[in-house]
CSV table of C-alpha atoms and ligand atoms in Angstrom, one decimal:
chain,number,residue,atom,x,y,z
F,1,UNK,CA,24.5,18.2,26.8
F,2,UNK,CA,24.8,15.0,29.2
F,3,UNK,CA,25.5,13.2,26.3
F,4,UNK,CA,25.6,12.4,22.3
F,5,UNK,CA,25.7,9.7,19.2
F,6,UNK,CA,25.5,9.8,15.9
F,7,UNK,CA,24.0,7.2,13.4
F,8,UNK,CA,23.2,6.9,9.8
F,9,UNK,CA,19.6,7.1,10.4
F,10,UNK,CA,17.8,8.0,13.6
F,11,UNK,CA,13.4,7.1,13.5
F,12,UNK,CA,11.7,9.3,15.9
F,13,UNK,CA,8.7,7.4,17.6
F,14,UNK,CA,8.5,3.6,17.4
F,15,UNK,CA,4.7,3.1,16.8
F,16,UNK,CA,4.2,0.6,13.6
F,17,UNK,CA,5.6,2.7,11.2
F,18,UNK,CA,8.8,3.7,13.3
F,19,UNK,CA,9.4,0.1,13.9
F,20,UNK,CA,8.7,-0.3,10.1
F,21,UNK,CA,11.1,2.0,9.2
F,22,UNK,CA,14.0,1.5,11.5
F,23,UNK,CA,13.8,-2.2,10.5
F,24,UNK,CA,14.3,-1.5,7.1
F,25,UNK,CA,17.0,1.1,6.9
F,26,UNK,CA,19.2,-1.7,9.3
F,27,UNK,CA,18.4,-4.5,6.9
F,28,UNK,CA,20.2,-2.6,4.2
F,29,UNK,CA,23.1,-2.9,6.1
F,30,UNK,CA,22.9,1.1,8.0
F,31,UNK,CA,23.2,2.4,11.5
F,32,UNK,CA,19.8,3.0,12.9
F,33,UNK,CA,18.2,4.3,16.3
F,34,UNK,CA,14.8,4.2,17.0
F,35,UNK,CA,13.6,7.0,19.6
F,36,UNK,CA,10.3,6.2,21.6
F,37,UNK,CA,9.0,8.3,24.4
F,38,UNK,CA,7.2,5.2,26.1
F,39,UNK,CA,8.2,2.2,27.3
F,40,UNK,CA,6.3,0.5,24.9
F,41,UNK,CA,7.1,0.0,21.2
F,42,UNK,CA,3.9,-0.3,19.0
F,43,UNK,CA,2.2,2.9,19.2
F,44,UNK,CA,-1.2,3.1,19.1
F,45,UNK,CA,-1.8,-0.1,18.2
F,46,UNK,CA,-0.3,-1.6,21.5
F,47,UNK,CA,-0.4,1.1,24.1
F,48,UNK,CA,-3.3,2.7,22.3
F,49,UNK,CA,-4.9,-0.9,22.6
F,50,UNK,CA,-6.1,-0.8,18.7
F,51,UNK,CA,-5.4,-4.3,18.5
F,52,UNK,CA,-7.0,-4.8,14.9
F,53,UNK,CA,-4.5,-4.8,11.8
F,54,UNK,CA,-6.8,-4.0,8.7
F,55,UNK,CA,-6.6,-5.7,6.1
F,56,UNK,CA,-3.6,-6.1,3.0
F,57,UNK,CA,-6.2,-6.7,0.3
F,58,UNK,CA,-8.8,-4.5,-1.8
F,59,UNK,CA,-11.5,-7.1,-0.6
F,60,UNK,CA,-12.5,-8.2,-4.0
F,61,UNK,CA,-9.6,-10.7,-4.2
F,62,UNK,CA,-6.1,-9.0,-4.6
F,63,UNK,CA,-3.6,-8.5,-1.8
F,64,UNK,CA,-2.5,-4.9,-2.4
F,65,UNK,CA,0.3,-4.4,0.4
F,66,UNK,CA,3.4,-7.0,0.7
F,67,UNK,CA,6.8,-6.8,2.6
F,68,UNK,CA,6.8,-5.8,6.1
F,69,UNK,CA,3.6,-5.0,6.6
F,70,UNK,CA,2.8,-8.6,6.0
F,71,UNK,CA,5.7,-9.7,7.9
F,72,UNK,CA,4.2,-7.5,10.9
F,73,UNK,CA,0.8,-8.4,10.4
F,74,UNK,CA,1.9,-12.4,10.7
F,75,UNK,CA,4.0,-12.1,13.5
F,76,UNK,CA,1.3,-10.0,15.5
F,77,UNK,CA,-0.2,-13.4,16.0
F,78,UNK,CA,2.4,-15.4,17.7
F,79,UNK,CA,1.7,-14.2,21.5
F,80,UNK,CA,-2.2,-14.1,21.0
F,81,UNK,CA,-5.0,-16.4,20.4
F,82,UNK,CA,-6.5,-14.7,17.8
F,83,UNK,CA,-5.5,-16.5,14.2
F,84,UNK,CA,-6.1,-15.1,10.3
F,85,UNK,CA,-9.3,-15.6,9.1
F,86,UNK,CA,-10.5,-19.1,7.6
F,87,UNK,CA,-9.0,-18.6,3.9
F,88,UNK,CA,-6.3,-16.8,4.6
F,89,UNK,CA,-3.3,-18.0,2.6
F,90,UNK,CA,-5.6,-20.8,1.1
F,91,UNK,CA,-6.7,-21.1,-2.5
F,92,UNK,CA,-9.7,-18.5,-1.7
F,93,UNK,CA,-7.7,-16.2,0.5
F,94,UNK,CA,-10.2,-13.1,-0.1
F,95,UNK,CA,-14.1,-12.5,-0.7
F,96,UNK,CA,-16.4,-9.4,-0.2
F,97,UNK,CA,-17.9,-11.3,2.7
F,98,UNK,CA,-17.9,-9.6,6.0
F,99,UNK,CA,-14.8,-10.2,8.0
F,100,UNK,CA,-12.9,-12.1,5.4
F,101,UNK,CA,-10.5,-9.6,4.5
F,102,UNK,CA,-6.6,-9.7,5.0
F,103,UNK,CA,-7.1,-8.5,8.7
F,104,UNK,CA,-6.2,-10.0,12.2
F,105,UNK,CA,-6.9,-9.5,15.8
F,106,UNK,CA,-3.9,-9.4,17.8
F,107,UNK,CA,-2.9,-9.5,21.4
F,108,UNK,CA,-1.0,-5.5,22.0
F,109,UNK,CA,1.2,-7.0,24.8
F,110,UNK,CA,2.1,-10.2,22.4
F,111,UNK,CA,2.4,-7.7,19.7
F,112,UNK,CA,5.0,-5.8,21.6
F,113,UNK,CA,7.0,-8.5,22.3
F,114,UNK,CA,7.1,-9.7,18.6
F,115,UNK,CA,8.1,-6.0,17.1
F,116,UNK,CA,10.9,-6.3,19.7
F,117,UNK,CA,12.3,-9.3,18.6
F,118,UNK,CA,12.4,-7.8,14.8
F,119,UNK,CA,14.3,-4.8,16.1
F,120,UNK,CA,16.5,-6.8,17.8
F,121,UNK,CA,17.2,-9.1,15.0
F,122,UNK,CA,17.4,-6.2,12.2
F,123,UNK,CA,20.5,-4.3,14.8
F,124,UNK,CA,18.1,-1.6,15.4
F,125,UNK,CA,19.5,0.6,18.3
F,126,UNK,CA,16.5,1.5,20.6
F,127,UNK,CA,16.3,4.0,22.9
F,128,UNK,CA,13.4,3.8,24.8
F,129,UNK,CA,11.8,6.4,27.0
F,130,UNK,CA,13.4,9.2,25.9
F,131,UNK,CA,11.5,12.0,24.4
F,132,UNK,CA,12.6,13.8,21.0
F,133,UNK,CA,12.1,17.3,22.2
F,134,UNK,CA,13.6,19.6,19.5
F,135,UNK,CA,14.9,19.5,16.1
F,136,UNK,CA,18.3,20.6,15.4
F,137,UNK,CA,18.6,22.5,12.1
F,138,UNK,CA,21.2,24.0,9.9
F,139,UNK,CA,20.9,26.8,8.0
F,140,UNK,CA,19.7,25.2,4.7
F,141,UNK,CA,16.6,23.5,6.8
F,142,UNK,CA,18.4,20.4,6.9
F,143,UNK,CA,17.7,18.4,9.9
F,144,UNK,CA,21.0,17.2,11.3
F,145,UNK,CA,20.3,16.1,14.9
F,146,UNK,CA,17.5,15.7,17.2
F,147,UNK,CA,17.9,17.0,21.1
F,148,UNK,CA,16.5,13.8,23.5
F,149,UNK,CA,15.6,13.6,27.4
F,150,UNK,CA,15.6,10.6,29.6
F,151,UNK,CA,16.4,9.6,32.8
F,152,UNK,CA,20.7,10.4,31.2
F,153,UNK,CA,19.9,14.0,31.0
F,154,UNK,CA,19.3,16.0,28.1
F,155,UNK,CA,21.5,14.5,24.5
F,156,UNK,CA,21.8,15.4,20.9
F,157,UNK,CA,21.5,12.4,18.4
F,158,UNK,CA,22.9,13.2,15.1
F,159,UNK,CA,22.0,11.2,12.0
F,160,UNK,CA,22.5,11.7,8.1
F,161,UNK,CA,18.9,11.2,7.4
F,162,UNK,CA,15.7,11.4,9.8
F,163,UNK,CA,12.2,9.5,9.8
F,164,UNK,CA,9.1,11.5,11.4
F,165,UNK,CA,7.2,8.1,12.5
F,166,UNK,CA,6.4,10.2,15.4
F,167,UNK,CA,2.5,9.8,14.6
F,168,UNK,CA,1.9,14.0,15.1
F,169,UNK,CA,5.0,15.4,12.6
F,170,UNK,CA,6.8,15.7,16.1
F,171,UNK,CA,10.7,16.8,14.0
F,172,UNK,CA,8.8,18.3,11.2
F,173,UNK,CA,7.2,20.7,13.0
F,174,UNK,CA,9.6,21.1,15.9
F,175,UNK,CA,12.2,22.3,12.4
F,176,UNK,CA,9.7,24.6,11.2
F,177,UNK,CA,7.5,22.4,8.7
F,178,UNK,CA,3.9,22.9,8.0
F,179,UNK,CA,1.2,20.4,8.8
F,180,UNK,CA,-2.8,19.6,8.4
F,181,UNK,CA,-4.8,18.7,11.4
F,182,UNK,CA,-8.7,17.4,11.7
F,183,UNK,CA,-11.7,17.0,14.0
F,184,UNK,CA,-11.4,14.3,16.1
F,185,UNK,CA,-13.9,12.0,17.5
F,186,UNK,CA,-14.0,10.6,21.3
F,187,UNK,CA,-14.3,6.7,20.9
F,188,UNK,CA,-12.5,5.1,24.1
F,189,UNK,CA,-11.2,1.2,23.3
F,190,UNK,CA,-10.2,-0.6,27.0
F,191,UNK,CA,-9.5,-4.0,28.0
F,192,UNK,CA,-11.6,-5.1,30.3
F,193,UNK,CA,-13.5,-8.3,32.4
F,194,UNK,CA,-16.6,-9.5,31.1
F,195,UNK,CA,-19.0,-12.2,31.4
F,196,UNK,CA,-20.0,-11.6,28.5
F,197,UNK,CA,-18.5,-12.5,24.5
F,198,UNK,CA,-17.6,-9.8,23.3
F,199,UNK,CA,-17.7,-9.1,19.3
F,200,UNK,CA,-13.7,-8.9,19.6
F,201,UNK,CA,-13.5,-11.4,22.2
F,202,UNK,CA,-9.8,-12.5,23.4
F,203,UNK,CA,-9.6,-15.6,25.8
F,204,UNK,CA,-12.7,-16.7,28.0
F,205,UNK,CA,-13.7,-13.4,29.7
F,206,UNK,CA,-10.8,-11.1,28.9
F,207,UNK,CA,-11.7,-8.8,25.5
F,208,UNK,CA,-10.9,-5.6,24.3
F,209,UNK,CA,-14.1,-3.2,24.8
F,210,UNK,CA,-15.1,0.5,23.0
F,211,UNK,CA,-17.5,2.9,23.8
F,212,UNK,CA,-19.1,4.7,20.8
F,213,UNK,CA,-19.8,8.0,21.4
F,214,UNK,CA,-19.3,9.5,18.1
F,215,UNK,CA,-20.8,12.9,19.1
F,216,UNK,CA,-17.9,14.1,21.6
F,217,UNK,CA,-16.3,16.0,18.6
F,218,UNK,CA,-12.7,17.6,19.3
F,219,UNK,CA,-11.6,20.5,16.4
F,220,UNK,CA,-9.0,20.5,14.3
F,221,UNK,CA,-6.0,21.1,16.4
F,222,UNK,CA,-7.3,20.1,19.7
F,223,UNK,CA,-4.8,17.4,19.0
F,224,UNK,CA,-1.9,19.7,19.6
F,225,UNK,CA,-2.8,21.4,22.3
F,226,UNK,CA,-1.6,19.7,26.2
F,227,UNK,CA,-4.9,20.9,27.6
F,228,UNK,CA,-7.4,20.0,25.2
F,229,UNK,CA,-5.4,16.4,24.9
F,230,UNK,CA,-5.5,16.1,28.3
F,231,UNK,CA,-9.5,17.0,28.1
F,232,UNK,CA,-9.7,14.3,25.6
F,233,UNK,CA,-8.5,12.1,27.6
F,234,UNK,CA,-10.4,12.9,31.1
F,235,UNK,CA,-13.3,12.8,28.8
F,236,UNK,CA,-12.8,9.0,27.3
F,237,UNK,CA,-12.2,7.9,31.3
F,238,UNK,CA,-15.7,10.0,32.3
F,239,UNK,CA,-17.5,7.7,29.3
F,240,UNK,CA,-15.7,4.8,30.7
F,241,UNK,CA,-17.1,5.5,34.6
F,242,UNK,CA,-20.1,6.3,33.2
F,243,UNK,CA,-20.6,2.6,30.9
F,244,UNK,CA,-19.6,0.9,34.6
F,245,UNK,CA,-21.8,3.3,36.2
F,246,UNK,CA,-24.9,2.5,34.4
F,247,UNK,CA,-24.2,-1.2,34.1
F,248,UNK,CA,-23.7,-2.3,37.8
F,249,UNK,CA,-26.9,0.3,38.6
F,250,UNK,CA,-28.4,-2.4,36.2
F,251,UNK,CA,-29.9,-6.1,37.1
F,252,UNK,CA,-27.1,-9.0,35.8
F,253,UNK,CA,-24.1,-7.2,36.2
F,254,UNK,CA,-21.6,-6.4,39.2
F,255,UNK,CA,-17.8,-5.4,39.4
F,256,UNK,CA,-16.9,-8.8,40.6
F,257,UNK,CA,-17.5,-10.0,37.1
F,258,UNK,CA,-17.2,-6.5,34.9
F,259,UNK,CA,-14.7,-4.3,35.4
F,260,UNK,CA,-11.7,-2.6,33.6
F,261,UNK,CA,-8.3,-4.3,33.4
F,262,UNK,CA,-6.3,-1.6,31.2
F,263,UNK,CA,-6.7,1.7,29.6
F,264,UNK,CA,-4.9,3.1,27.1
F,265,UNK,CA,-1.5,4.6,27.4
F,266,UNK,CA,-1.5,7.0,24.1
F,267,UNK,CA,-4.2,9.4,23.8
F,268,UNK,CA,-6.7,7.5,20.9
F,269,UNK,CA,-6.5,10.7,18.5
F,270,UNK,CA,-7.0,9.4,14.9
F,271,UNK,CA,-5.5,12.3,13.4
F,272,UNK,CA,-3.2,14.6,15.3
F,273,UNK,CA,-0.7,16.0,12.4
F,274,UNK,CA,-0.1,15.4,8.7
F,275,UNK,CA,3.1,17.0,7.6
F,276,UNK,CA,2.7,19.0,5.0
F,277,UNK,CA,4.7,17.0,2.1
F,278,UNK,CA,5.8,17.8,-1.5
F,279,UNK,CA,2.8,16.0,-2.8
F,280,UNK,CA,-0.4,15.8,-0.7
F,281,UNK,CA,-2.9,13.1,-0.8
F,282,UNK,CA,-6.2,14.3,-1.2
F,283,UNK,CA,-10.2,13.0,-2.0
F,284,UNK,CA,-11.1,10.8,-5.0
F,285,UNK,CA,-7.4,10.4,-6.0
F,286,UNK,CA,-8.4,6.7,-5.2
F,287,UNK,CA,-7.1,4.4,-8.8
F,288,UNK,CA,-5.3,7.2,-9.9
F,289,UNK,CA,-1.3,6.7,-11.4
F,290,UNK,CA,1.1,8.3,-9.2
F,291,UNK,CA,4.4,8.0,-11.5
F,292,UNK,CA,6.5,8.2,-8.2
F,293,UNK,CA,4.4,5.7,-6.5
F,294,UNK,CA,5.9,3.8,-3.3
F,295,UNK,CA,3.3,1.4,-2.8
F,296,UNK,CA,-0.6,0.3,-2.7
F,297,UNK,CA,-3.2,1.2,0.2
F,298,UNK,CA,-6.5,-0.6,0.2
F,299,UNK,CA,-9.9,1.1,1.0
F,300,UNK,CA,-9.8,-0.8,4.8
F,301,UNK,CA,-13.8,0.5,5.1
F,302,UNK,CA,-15.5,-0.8,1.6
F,303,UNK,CA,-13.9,-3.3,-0.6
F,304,UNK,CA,-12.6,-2.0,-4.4
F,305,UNK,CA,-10.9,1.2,-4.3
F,306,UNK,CA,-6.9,0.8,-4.0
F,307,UNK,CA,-4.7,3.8,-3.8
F,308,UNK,CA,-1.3,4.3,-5.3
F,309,UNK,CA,1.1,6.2,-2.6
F,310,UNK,CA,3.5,9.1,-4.4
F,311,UNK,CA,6.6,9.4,-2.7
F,312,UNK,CA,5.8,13.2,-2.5
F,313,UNK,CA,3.6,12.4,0.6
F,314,UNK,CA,6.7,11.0,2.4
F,315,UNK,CA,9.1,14.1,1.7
F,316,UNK,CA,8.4,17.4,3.4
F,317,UNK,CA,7.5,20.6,1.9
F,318,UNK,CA,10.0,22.8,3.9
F,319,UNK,CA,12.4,20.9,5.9
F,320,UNK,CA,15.5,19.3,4.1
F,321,UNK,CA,17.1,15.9,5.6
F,322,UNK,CA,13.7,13.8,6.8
F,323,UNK,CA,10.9,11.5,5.6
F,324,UNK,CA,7.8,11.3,7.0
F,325,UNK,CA,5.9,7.9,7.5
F,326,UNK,CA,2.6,6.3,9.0
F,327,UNK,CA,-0.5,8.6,10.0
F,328,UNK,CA,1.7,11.8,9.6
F,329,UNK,CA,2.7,11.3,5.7
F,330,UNK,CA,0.6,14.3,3.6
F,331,UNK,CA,-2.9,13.1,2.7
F,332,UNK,CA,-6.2,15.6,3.8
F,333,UNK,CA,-10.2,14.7,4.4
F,334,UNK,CA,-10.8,11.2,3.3
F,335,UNK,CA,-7.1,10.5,1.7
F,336,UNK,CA,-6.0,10.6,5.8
F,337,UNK,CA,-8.4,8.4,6.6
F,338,UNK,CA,-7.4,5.6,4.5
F,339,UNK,CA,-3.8,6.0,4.9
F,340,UNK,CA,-3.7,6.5,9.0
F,341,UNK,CA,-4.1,3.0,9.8
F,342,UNK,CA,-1.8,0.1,10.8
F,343,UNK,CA,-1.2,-1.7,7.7
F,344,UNK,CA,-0.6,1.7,5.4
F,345,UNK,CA,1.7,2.6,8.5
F,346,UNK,CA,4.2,-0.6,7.9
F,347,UNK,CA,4.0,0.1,4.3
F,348,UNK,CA,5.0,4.1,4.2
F,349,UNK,CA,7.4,3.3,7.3
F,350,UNK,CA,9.4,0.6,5.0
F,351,UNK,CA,9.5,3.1,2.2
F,352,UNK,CA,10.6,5.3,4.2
F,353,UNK,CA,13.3,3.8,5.8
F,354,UNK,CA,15.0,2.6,2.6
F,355,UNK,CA,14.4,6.2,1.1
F,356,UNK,CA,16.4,7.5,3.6
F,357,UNK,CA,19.0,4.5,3.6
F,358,UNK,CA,19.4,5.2,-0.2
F,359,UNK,CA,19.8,9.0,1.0
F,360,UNK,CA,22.5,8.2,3.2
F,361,UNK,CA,24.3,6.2,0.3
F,362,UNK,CA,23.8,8.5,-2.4
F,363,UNK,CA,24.5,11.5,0.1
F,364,UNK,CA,21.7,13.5,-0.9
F,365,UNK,CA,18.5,15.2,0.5
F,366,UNK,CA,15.4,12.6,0.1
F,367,UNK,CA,14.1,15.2,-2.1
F,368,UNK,CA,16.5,14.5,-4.3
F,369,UNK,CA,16.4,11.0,-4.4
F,370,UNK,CA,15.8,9.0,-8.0
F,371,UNK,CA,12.6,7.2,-7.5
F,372,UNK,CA,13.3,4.9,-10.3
F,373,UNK,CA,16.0,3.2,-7.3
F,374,UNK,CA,13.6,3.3,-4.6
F,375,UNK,CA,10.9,1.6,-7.2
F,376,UNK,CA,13.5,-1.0,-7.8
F,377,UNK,CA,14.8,-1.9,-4.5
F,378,UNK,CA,11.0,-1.8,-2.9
F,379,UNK,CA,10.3,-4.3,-5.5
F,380,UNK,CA,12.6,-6.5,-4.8
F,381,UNK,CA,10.8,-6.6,-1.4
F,382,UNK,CA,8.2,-8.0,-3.4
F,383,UNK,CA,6.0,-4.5,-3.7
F,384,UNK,CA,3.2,-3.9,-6.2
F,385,UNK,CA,3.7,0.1,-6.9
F,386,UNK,CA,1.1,0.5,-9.8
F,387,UNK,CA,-2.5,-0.5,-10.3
F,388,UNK,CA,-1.9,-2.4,-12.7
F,389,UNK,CA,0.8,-5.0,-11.3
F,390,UNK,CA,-2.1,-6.8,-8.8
B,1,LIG,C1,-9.9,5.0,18.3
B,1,LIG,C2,-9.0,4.5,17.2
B,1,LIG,C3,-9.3,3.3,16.5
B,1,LIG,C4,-8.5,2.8,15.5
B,1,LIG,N1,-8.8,1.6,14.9
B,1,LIG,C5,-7.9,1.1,14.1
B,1,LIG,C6,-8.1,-0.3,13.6
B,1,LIG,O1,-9.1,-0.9,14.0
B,1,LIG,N2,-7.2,-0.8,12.8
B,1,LIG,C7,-6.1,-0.1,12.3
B,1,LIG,O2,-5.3,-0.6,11.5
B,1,LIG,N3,-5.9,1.2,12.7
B,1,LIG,C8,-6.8,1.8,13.6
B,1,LIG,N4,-6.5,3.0,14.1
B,1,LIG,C9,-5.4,3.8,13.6
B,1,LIG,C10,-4.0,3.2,14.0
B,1,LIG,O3,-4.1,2.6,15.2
B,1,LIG,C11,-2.9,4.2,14.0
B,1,LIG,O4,-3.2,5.3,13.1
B,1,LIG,C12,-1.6,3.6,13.6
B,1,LIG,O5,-1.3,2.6,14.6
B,1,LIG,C13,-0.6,4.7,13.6
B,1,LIG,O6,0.7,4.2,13.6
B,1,LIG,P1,2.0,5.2,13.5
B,1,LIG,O7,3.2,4.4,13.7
B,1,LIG,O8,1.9,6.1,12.3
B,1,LIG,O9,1.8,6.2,14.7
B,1,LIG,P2,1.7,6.0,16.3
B,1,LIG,O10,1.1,4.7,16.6
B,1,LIG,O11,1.0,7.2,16.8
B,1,LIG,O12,3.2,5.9,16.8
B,1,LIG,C14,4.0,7.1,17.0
B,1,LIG,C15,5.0,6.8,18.1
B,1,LIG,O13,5.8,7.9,18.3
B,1,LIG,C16,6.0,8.1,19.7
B,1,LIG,N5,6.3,9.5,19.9
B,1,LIG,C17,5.5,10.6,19.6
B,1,LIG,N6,6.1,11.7,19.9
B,1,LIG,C18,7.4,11.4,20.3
B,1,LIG,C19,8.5,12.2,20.8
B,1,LIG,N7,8.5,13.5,20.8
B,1,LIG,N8,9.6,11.5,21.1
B,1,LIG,C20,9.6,10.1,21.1
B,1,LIG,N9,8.6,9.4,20.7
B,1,LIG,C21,7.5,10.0,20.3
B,1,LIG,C22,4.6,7.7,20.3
B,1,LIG,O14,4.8,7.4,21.7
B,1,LIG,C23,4.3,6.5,19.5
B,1,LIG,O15,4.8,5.3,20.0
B,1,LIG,C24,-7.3,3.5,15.1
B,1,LIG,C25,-7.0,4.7,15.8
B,1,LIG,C26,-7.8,5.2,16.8
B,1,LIG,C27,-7.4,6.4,17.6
């Protein structure tokens, strides 16, 4: 090894939920690296260019998710000219209107820049581009360090506790642990130049653009295999040329006035790898009690249903020594596809993170953890765990 550190708690893959989580466990007063392959921190939502954070709320009037994933959603505005929507934060913050939901717009590059800053104020330790490319085990199953590469050389990072915010169940499955994958649908988002106003218009003619094409299905597993991802990829960039293509061959539109400014760094899978938890969320457990329940998730298609999150999802089936958090937590079908998106992401990453802080202090495995002091120290971040506290 070229070289090697050790930390209370190491967060593999700094997309929302790895900031999330990393944030957290150093606010409680631990050591804690966060491990990102890019150069970027944000994920999908920055280098994947998904710039819209769904809403907090059910959409008939209650805000369902609080601590950092309002903190995150708030500060995603301060480098972007987007703002919240009229009501928000007035008397009538919510309504089943259109569009008038808990939800923002927000710049990716401005985002970045304000997810740093948090980091950096929390003591977070990143290490940026530098890939986690093995798992190292013991012979319990417990995950006691992770092997890293970067422009160093190859190093082992040791930690008493781990967070898979690594968007795919990149440790998990690298130790061993079993996961659920899905179909995946081709739906390229770019930035790009227009004349035009866009429907999620930025700044005069800059806006974020996507391309539809809902029948370029990719199977199950596609996700987590190099040449079909790189398929997926060369197959969003054909649409692309092909949308440019067909619009300059058109009257009214030229590439002095339309053309692409950025594409996305992260391949725009929606779901690449659940890790298969203790508990698994699965269809219609929508308003159903989860005695172990971290947090709330709202419905971010159709205002009413809210979702109560068991901690279950967050701890592995097999491996011993990691949480799981953001779109690789356990939920299947429909369950996935309410929990994979930004705002659900901040919430299971900061319920993760100080899961596996209060691992670290109580020296035990996560599966082992009492819930009832997770319960109490999420709510005194102001979390609603039940249904019936909103
Ligand atoms: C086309 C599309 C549209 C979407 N639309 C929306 C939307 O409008 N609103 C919304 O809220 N959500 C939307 N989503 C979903 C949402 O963007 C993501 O699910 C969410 O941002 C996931 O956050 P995450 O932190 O769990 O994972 P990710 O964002 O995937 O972050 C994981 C991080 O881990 C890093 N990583 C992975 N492997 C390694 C490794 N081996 N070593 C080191 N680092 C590693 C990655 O580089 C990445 O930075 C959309 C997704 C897609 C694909």
């Amino acid at each position: 090894m070229d070289f090697s550190k050790k930390y209370d708690i190491v967060v593999a893959g700094a997309g929302i939920a790895g900031v999330a989580a990393a944030t957290a466990a150093a606010r409680m007063g631990y050591s804690a690296a966060l491990i990102e392959k890019q150069n970027l921190i944000g994920g999908l939502a920055t280098s994947g260019l998904i710039f819209v954070y769904l809403p907090l709320c059910d959409g008939e009037g209650r805000q369902v998710i609080f601590g950092l994933a309002e903190e995150l959603l708030k500060i995603s505005l301060q480098y972007s000219p987007f703002g919240l929507t009229e009501k928000w934060g007035g008397q009538e913050k919510h309504s089943r209107e259109d569009g008038d939901r808990y939800l923002c717009y927000f710049s990716p590059a401005g985002f970045t820049l304000s997810l740093d800053r948090v980091l950096k104020e929390a003591g977070v330790d990143l290490w940026l581009d530098t890939l986690v490319c093995a798992s190292g085990v013991s012979s319990d199953g417990t995950v006691t360090a992770v092997e890293v590469e970067n422009i160093s050389g190859r190093g082992r990072i040791g930690a008493k506790c781990f967070v898979d915010a690594s968007g795919s169940a990149q440790l998990v499955r690298r130790a061993g642990g079993e996961v659920f994958t899905e179909a995946n649908y081709n739906t390229p988002w770019l930035v790009q130049c227009s004349p035009e106003n866009s429907h999620y218009h930025w700044k005069d003619s800059l806006h974020v653009h996507y391309l539809n094409s809902w029948e370029e299905k990719f199977r199950a597993g596609d996700a987590l295999n190099a040449r079909d991802v790189t398929a997926f990829t060369r197959n969003a960039w054909e649409d692309i040329r092909r949308f440019y293509d067909h619009a300059y061959a058109s009257a009214g539109s030229d590439k002095n006035h339309l053309f692409p400014v950025h594409l996305p760094a992260m391949p725009q899978f929606r779901k690449v790898a659940a890790a298969k938890g203790v508990c698994t969320l699965k269809n219609g457990q929508e308003g159903q009690r989860f005695e172990d329940s971290i947090g709330l998730c709202p419905d971010w298609r159709q205002p009413g249903p809210v979702w109560e999150t068991p901690y279950g999802a967050l701890v592995p089936e097999k491996v011993r020594g990691v949480l799981t958090a953001g779109r690789c937590i356990s939920a299947v079908d429909d369950a996935w596809e309410v929990f994979r998106v930004i705002p659900s992401a901040a919430m299971t990453g900061e319920a993760a993170g100080m899961a596996a802080a209060l691992s670290v202090k109580n020296q035990c495995d996560p599966s082992e953890l009492k819930i009832g002091e997770l319960q109490q120290e999420l709510r005194r971040k102001n979390f609603r765990l039940h249904l019936d506290e909103i």
